[in-house]
Tab-separated table of C-alpha atoms in Angstrom:
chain	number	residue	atom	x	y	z
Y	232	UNK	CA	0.000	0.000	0.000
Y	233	UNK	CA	2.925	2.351	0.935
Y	234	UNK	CA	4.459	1.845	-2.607
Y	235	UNK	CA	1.054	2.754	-4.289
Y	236	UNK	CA	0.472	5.710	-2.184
Y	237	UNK	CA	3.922	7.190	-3.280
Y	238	UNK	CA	3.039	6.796	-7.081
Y	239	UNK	CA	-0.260	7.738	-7.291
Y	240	UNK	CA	0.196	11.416	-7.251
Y	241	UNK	CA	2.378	11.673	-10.299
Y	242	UNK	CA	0.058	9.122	-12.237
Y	243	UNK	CA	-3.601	10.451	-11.897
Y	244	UNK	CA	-4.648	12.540	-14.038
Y	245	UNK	CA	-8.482	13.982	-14.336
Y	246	UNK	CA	-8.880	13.430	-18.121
Y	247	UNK	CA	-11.066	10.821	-18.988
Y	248	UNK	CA	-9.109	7.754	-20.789
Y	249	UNK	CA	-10.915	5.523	-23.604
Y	250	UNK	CA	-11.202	2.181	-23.437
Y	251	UNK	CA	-10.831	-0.305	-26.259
Y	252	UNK	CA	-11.711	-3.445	-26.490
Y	253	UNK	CA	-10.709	-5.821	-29.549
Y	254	UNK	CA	-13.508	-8.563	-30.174
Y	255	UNK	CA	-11.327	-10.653	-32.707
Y	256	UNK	CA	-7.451	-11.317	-32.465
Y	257	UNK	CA	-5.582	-8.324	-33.719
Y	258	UNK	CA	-2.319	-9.122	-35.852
Y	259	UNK	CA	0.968	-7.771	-34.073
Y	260	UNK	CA	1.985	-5.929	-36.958
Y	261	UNK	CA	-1.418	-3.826	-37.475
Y	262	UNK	CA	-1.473	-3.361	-33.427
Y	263	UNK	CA	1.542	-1.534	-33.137
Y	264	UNK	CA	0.665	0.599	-36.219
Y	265	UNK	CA	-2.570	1.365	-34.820
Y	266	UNK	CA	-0.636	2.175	-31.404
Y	267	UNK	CA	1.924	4.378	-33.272
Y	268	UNK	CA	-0.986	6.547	-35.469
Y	269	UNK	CA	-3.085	7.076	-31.669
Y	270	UNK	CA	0.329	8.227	-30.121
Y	271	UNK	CA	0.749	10.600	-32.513
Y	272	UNK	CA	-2.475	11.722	-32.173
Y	273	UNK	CA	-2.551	12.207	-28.788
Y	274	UNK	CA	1.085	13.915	-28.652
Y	275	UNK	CA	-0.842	16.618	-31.113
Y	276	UNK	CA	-3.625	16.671	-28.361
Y	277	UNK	CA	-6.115	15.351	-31.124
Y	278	UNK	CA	-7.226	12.692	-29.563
Y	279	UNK	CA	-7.838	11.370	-25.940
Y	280	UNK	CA	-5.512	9.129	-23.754
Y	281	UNK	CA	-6.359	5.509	-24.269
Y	282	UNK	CA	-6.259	2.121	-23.149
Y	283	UNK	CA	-6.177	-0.799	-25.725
Y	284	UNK	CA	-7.461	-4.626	-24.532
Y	285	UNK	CA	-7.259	-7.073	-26.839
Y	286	UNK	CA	-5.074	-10.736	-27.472
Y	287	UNK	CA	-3.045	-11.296	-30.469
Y	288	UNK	CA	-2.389	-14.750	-32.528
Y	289	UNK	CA	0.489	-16.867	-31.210
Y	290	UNK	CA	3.789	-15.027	-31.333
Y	291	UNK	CA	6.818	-14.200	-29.666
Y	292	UNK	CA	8.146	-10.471	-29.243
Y	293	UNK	CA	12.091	-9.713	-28.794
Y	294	UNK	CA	11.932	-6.190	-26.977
Y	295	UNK	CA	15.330	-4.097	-26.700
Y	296	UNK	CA	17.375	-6.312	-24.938
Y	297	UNK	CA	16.136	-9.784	-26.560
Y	298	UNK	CA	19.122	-12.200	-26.079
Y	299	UNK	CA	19.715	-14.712	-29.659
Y	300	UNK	CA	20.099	-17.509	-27.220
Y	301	UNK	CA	16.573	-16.817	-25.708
Y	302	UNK	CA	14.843	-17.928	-28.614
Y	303	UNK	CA	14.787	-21.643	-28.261
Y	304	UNK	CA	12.574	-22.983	-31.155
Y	305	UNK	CA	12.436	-19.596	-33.507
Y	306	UNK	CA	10.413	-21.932	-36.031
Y	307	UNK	CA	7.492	-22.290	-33.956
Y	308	UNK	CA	5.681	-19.096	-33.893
Y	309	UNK	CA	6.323	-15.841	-36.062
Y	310	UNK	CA	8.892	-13.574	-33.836
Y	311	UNK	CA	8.421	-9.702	-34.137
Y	312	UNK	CA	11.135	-7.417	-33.224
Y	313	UNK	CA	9.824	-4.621	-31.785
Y	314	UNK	CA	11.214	-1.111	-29.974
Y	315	UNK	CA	9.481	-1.883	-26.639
Y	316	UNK	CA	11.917	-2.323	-23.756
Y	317	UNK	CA	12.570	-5.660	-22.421
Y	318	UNK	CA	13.576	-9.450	-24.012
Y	319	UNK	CA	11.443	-12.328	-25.115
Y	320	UNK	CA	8.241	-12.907	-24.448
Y	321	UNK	CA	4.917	-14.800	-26.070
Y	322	UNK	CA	1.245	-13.171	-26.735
Y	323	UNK	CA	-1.347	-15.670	-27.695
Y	324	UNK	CA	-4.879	-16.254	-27.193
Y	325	UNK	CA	-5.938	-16.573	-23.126
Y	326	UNK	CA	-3.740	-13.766	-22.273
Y	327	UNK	CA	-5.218	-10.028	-21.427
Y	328	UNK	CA	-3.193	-7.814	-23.347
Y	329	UNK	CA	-3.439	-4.111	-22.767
Y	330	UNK	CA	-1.891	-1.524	-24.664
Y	331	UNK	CA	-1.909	1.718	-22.662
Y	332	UNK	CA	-1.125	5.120	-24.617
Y	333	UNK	CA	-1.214	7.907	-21.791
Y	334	UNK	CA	0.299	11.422	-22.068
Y	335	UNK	CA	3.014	11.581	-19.257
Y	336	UNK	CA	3.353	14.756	-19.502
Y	337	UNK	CA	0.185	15.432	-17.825
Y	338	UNK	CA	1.311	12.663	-15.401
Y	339	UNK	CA	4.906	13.928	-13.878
Y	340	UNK	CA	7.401	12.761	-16.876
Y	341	UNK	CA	8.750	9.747	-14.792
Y	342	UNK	CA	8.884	7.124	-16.688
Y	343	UNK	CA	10.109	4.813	-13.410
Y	344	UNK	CA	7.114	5.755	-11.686
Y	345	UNK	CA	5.131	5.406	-14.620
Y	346	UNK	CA	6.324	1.357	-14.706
Y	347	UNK	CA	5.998	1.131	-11.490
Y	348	UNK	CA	2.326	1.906	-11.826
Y	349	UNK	CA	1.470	-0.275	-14.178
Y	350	UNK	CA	2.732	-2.848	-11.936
Y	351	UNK	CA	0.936	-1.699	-9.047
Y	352	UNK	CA	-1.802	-1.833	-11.328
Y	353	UNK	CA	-1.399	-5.494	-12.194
Y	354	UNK	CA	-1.257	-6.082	-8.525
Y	355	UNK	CA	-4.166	-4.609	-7.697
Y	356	UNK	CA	-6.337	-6.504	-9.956
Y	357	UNK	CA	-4.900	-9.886	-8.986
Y	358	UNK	CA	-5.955	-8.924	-5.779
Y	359	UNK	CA	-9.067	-8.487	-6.691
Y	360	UNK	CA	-9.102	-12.132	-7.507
Y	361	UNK	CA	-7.641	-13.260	-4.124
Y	362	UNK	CA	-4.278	-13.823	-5.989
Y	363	UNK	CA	-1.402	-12.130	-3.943
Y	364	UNK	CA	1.084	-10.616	-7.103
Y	365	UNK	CA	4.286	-9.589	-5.921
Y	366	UNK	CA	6.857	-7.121	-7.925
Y	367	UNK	CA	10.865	-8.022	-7.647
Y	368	UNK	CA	13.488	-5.041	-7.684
Y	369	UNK	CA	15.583	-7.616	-10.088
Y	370	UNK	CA	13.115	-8.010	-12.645
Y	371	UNK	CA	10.060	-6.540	-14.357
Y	372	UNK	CA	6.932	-7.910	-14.033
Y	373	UNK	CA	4.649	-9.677	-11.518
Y	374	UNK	CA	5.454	-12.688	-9.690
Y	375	UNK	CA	3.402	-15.343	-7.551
Y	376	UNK	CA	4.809	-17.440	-4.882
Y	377	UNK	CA	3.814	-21.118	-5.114
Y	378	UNK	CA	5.547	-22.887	-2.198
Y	379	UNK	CA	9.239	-22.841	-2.768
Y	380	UNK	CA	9.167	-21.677	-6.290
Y	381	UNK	CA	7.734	-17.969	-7.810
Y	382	UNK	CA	6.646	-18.020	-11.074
Y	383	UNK	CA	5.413	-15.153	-13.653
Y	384	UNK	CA	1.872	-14.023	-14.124
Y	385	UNK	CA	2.026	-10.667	-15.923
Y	386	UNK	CA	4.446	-9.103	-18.053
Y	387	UNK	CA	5.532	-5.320	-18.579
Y	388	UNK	CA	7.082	-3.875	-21.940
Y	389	UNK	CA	6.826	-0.368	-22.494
Y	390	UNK	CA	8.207	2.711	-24.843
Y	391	UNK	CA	7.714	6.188	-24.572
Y	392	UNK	CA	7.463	8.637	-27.841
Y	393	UNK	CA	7.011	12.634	-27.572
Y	394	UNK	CA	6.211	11.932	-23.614
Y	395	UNK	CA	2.851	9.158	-24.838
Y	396	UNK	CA	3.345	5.763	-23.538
Y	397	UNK	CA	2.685	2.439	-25.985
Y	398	UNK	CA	2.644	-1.043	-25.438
Y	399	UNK	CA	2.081	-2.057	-22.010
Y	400	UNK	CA	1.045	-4.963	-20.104
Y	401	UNK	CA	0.125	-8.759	-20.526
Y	402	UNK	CA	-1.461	-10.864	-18.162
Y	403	UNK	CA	-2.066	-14.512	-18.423
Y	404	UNK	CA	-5.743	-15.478	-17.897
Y	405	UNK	CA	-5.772	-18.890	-19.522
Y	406	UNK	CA	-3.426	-18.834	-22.277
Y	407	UNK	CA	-1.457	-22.370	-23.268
Y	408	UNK	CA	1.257	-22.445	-21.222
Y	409	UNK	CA	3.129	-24.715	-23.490
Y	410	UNK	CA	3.419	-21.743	-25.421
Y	411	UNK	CA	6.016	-20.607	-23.500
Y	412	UNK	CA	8.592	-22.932	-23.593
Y	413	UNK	CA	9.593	-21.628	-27.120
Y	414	UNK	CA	11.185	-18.728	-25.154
Y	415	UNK	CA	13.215	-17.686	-22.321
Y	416	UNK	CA	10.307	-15.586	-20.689
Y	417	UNK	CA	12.097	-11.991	-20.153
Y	418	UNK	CA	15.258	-13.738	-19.818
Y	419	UNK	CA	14.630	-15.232	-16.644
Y	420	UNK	CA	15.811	-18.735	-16.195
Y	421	UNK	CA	15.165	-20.211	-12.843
Y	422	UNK	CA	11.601	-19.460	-12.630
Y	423	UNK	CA	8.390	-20.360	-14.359
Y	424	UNK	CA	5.312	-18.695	-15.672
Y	425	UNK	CA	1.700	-19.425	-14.844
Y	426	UNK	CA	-1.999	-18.014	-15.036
Y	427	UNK	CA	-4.880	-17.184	-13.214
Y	428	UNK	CA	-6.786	-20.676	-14.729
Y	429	UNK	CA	-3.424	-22.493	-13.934
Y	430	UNK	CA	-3.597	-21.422	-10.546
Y	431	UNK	CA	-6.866	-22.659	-9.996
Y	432	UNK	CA	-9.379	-19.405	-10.449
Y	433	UNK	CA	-12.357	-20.317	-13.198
Y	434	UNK	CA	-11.801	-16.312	-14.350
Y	435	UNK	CA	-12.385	-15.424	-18.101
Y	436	UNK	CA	-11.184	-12.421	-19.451
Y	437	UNK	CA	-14.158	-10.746	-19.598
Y	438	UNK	CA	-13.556	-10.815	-15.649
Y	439	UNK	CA	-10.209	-9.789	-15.953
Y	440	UNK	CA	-11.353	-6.876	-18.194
Y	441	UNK	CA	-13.835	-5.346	-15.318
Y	442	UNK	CA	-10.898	-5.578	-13.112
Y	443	UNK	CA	-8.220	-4.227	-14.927
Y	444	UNK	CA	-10.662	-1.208	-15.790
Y	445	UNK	CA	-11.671	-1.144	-11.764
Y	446	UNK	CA	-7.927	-0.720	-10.679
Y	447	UNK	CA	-6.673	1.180	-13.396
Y	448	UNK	CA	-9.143	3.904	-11.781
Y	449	UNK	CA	-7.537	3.739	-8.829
Y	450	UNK	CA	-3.989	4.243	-9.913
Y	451	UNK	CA	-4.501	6.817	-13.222
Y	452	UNK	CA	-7.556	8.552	-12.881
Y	453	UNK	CA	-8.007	10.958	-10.515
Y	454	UNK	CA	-11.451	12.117	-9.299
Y	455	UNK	CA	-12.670	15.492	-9.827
């Protein structure tokens, strides 16, 4: 609570932020040039701040610091390289992706803080599900503890252009797991990755949607 409490005031902001939400599965390719026309438009203050749900076809991303020997079978799903920070990690079908295009300027140009939000954010709606997420000073994401191993449940990649955020978050509702072992997840080695179905929760992602949109609220929008 402390942590949230220190980033909140650079985060909120009282302009309203629309909300998206993709019915089919969006291509990678046509997402991030849809991302890259709304930050432009919202740089030129032509268009609102906006938040982007939707889940792409099986794929694998290599963000900034992707690592060759990270991609384990490169043949089994397309790979994209994009300019988001991060390594290697896998979108598919089951998993929540949100792509969140907000004007920092109007939110403290931190960009630290602005990370750190999102994760509080992911927290916050795993909570919301009884699932305790925890973030590691090491590593960028959100973690769950499951007796004497910790394995990922949500995933951060961001980039920043003219002071408007793109990309975002992922987190795993009930995508195949399997899916994942084409990869070295963020370039973490010695832990695993999970979901809220793999950890036992009968959630869909229409209730991860209301959630996500519940805590978001809490951590971005401020009341007037």
């Amino acid at each position: 609570m402390t942590a949230r409490l220190a980033i909140q005031p650079k985060l909120q902001s009282a302009t309203p932020v629309r909300w998206e939400i993709a019915r089919e599965l969006v291509p990678y390719e046509a997402a991030v040039a849809q991302m890259e026309r709304e930050v432009e438009a919202i740089a030129k203050g032509e268009a609102p701040e906006l938040v982007w749900l939707l889940e792409h076809p099986p794929l694998f991303t290599a963000g900034t610091s992707a690592k060759d020997s990270d991609l384990i079978l490169p043949a089994r799903f397309p790979v994209h390289h994009t300019g988001r920070g991060g390594q290697y990690t896998y979108h598919g079908p089951g998993q929540r992706v949100a792509y969140v295009m907000l004007n920092l300027k109007k939110r403290g140009q931190d960009v630290r803080a602005f990370v750190a939000g999102l994760e509080e954010w992911l927290i916050e709606t795993l909570a919301s599900f009884n699932v305790r997420g925890e973030r590691r000073e090491d590593r960028v994401g959100v973690w769950v503890r499951r007796g004497d191993r910790e394995d990922k449940i949500a995933a951060i990649g961001i980039r920043v252009r003219r002071w408007v955020s793109y990309h975002g978050i992922s987190l795993n509702v009930d995508p195949d797991l399997s899916h994942f072992d084409g990869i070295i997840p963020c370039g973490v080695r010695e832990h695993g990755v999970t979901s809220l179905v793999d950890l036992g929760l009968p959630v869909t992602t229409a209730d991860a949607d209301v959630a996500l949109k519940t805590s978001f609220q809490d951590i971005f929008t401020q009341t007037p």
